XYZ file of C-alpha atoms in Angstrom:
218
model
C 13.298 -14.319 -63.425
C 16.785 -13.706 -64.929
C 19.135 -11.251 -63.544
C 19.852 -7.891 -65.031
C 23.290 -7.965 -66.834
C 25.611 -4.977 -66.408
C 28.366 -4.902 -68.927
C 31.556 -3.010 -67.882
C 33.073 -2.093 -71.152
C 36.504 -0.439 -71.957
C 35.454 3.164 -72.716
C 35.253 6.091 -70.359
C 33.932 5.130 -66.928
C 33.032 7.716 -64.282
C 33.656 5.672 -61.183
C 31.250 7.285 -58.878
C 28.433 7.053 -61.421
C 29.129 3.552 -62.356
C 29.293 2.469 -58.724
C 25.859 4.262 -58.075
C 24.386 2.137 -60.969
C 25.744 -1.083 -59.657
C 24.447 -0.253 -56.163
C 20.937 0.003 -57.588
C 20.635 -3.696 -58.347
C 20.960 -6.250 -55.676
C 20.842 -9.270 -57.965
C 22.824 -8.687 -61.165
C 25.255 -10.440 -63.486
C 28.419 -8.415 -64.227
C 30.579 -9.133 -67.306
C 33.887 -7.352 -67.460
C 35.198 -6.350 -70.914
C 38.896 -5.719 -71.575
C 40.039 -2.458 -70.104
C 36.700 -2.205 -68.261
C 37.991 -4.922 -65.911
C 40.367 -2.399 -64.513
C 37.412 -0.538 -62.947
C 36.328 -3.755 -61.370
C 39.750 -4.458 -60.067
C 40.013 -1.034 -58.495
C 36.850 -1.483 -56.647
C 37.335 -5.175 -55.730
C 34.195 -6.121 -57.574
C 34.153 -9.763 -58.890
C 32.535 -10.182 -62.313
C 30.885 -13.493 -63.275
C 32.729 -13.440 -66.711
C 35.468 -11.606 -68.355
C 35.775 -11.248 -72.186
C 38.105 -9.562 -74.638
C 41.179 -9.559 -76.631
C 43.011 -7.876 -73.729
C 44.917 -5.534 -75.908
C 44.298 -2.516 -73.694
C 44.100 -3.996 -70.165
C 47.188 -3.834 -67.857
C 49.059 -7.089 -67.545
C 48.880 -6.801 -63.821
C 45.174 -6.824 -63.631
C 44.472 -9.705 -66.148
C 47.105 -11.765 -64.468
C 45.365 -11.251 -61.128
C 42.113 -12.624 -62.463
C 43.882 -15.391 -64.318
C 45.949 -16.562 -61.299
C 44.049 -15.536 -58.151
C 40.306 -15.909 -59.017
C 38.002 -18.532 -60.595
C 36.332 -15.976 -62.941
C 35.843 -17.633 -66.391
C 37.884 -15.690 -68.915
C 37.139 -15.846 -72.585
C 40.070 -14.442 -74.521
C 39.930 -13.631 -78.283
C 42.451 -12.931 -80.861
C 42.661 -9.222 -81.576
C 42.043 -10.110 -85.254
C 38.446 -10.972 -84.959
C 35.115 -10.126 -86.561
C 33.236 -8.473 -83.621
C 34.040 -5.844 -80.993
C 34.679 -6.962 -77.391
C 31.397 -5.258 -76.343
C 29.479 -7.120 -79.038
C 31.014 -10.383 -77.702
C 29.862 -9.455 -74.192
C 26.309 -8.653 -75.388
C 25.939 -11.935 -77.118
C 27.370 -13.786 -74.090
C 24.752 -11.961 -71.875
C 21.988 -13.106 -74.134
C 23.288 -16.684 -74.107
C 23.446 -16.771 -70.350
C 19.940 -15.276 -70.196
C 18.736 -11.861 -69.256
C 15.749 -9.559 -69.727
C 17.694 -6.338 -69.341
C 21.249 -5.141 -69.797
C 23.098 -1.925 -69.093
C 26.383 -1.087 -70.682
C 28.746 1.088 -68.738
C 31.972 2.250 -70.341
C 30.279 2.200 -73.724
C 31.182 5.896 -74.495
C 34.234 7.876 -74.514
C 36.619 9.787 -76.834
C 36.563 7.116 -79.578
C 33.514 7.887 -81.737
C 33.994 4.843 -83.832
C 33.683 2.645 -80.717
C 30.686 4.420 -79.526
C 28.917 3.961 -82.828
C 29.887 0.341 -82.921
C 28.252 -0.111 -79.400
C 25.143 1.768 -80.423
C 24.741 -0.496 -83.350
C 25.291 -3.607 -81.138
C 22.168 -2.662 -79.243
C 20.189 -4.142 -82.126
C 21.644 -7.564 -81.208
C 19.999 -7.422 -77.806
C 16.801 -5.820 -79.187
C 16.343 -8.668 -81.665
C 16.762 -11.190 -78.807
C 13.985 -9.366 -76.824
C 16.398 -7.972 -74.332
C 15.955 -4.331 -73.092
C 19.374 -2.688 -73.462
C 20.927 0.703 -73.020
C 24.276 2.548 -72.998
C 24.656 4.639 -69.902
C 27.055 7.200 -68.675
C 26.742 10.207 -66.298
C 25.350 12.325 -69.135
C 23.705 10.069 -71.592
C 21.176 7.116 -71.833
C 21.055 5.559 -75.273
C 18.361 3.071 -76.439
C 16.930 1.662 -79.559
C 13.110 1.697 -79.815
C 10.719 0.414 -82.456
C 7.305 1.099 -80.903
C 5.503 3.738 -78.836
C 7.740 5.563 -76.309
C 6.166 7.095 -73.162
C 8.485 8.941 -70.824
C 7.238 10.851 -67.729
C 9.164 14.128 -67.118
C 10.105 13.223 -63.569
C 11.606 9.870 -64.751
C 13.618 11.363 -67.646
C 17.412 10.841 -67.462
C 18.243 14.280 -68.658
C 17.066 17.732 -69.685
C 17.091 16.901 -73.338
C 16.184 14.095 -75.707
C 17.108 13.349 -79.309
C 15.745 11.014 -81.856
C 17.741 9.484 -84.767
C 16.495 7.031 -87.378
C 18.231 3.694 -87.139
C 18.744 1.468 -90.194
C 16.465 3.386 -92.390
C 13.471 5.888 -92.539
C 10.947 6.387 -89.729
C 7.366 6.963 -90.986
C 4.608 9.065 -89.320
C 6.766 10.263 -86.436
C 4.653 12.208 -83.915
C 5.989 13.828 -80.690
C 3.556 15.007 -78.051
C 4.350 16.721 -74.627
C 7.624 18.230 -75.847
C 8.862 21.851 -76.382
C 9.029 21.028 -80.093
C 6.119 18.800 -81.074
C 5.818 17.047 -84.338
C 3.045 15.350 -86.285
C 3.364 12.706 -88.865
C 6.993 13.594 -89.912
C 8.834 11.319 -92.175
C 12.233 11.137 -90.606
C 15.096 10.386 -93.023
C 18.571 9.218 -92.098
C 20.061 12.602 -92.828
C 17.452 14.457 -90.837
C 18.556 16.473 -87.832
C 15.170 17.939 -86.964
C 14.815 15.870 -83.846
C 17.965 16.771 -82.037
C 17.987 18.465 -78.649
C 14.317 18.499 -77.837
C 12.922 18.876 -74.195
C 10.000 17.438 -72.264
C 7.541 20.136 -71.484
C 4.469 18.323 -70.185
C 4.131 15.622 -67.553
C 4.537 12.860 -70.159
C 6.274 12.604 -73.401
C 4.648 10.369 -76.063
C 6.525 9.469 -79.242
C 4.757 7.253 -81.903
C 5.646 6.191 -85.403
C 4.120 3.617 -87.755
C 7.386 2.130 -89.106
C 11.102 2.118 -88.358
C 13.475 2.218 -85.399
C 14.834 5.257 -83.623
C 17.845 5.788 -81.449
C 16.559 7.589 -78.242
C 19.165 9.608 -76.500
C 18.244 11.163 -73.139
C 21.010 13.713 -72.376
C 22.164 16.253 -69.848
C 25.104 18.671 -69.370
C 27.761 17.826 -66.891
């Protein structure tokens, strides 16, 4: 059974929340990504790998890992064809994992957030369950039936967005705003900010992939 991989990326990290996630898993592989390594350094957490172009990490931190640890470091030219987080996702798949959590995958840079959401498809195609997680959001890609018990939901709200094309026959049961056989288009905002009302939420569709966001206010 392969370990869960937790990727610490370079976006916004709420230290207390991130530490609570790490504490949930006794057996885990940690990959530090560029500026996300500073979080690991602050809390004296040793990753198994470090990747990135290191254009945003402090020189003191990367020098420490280069000179005082045996952590493998994979450094890339800033002029490259993939984001640092994508590189970490591909490394995690190569090393072997069934599940991955990306911390530091959100923040003020919307372009970086969207790139990270798109990169979830790399894990999905490899058969790896992957999610982007912060203190207010849990983001996943789903292409089959979704069942979510209200007591296990990450937040008060959930939203659905089509990913990569249209979603056919979308049906939502157990929610405040149910839906039956809806054809969800890429420009359709109908499925934003719904709520689970019954014990279990059930989402089905006959074709397509959705971005599922479970969200809550701070």
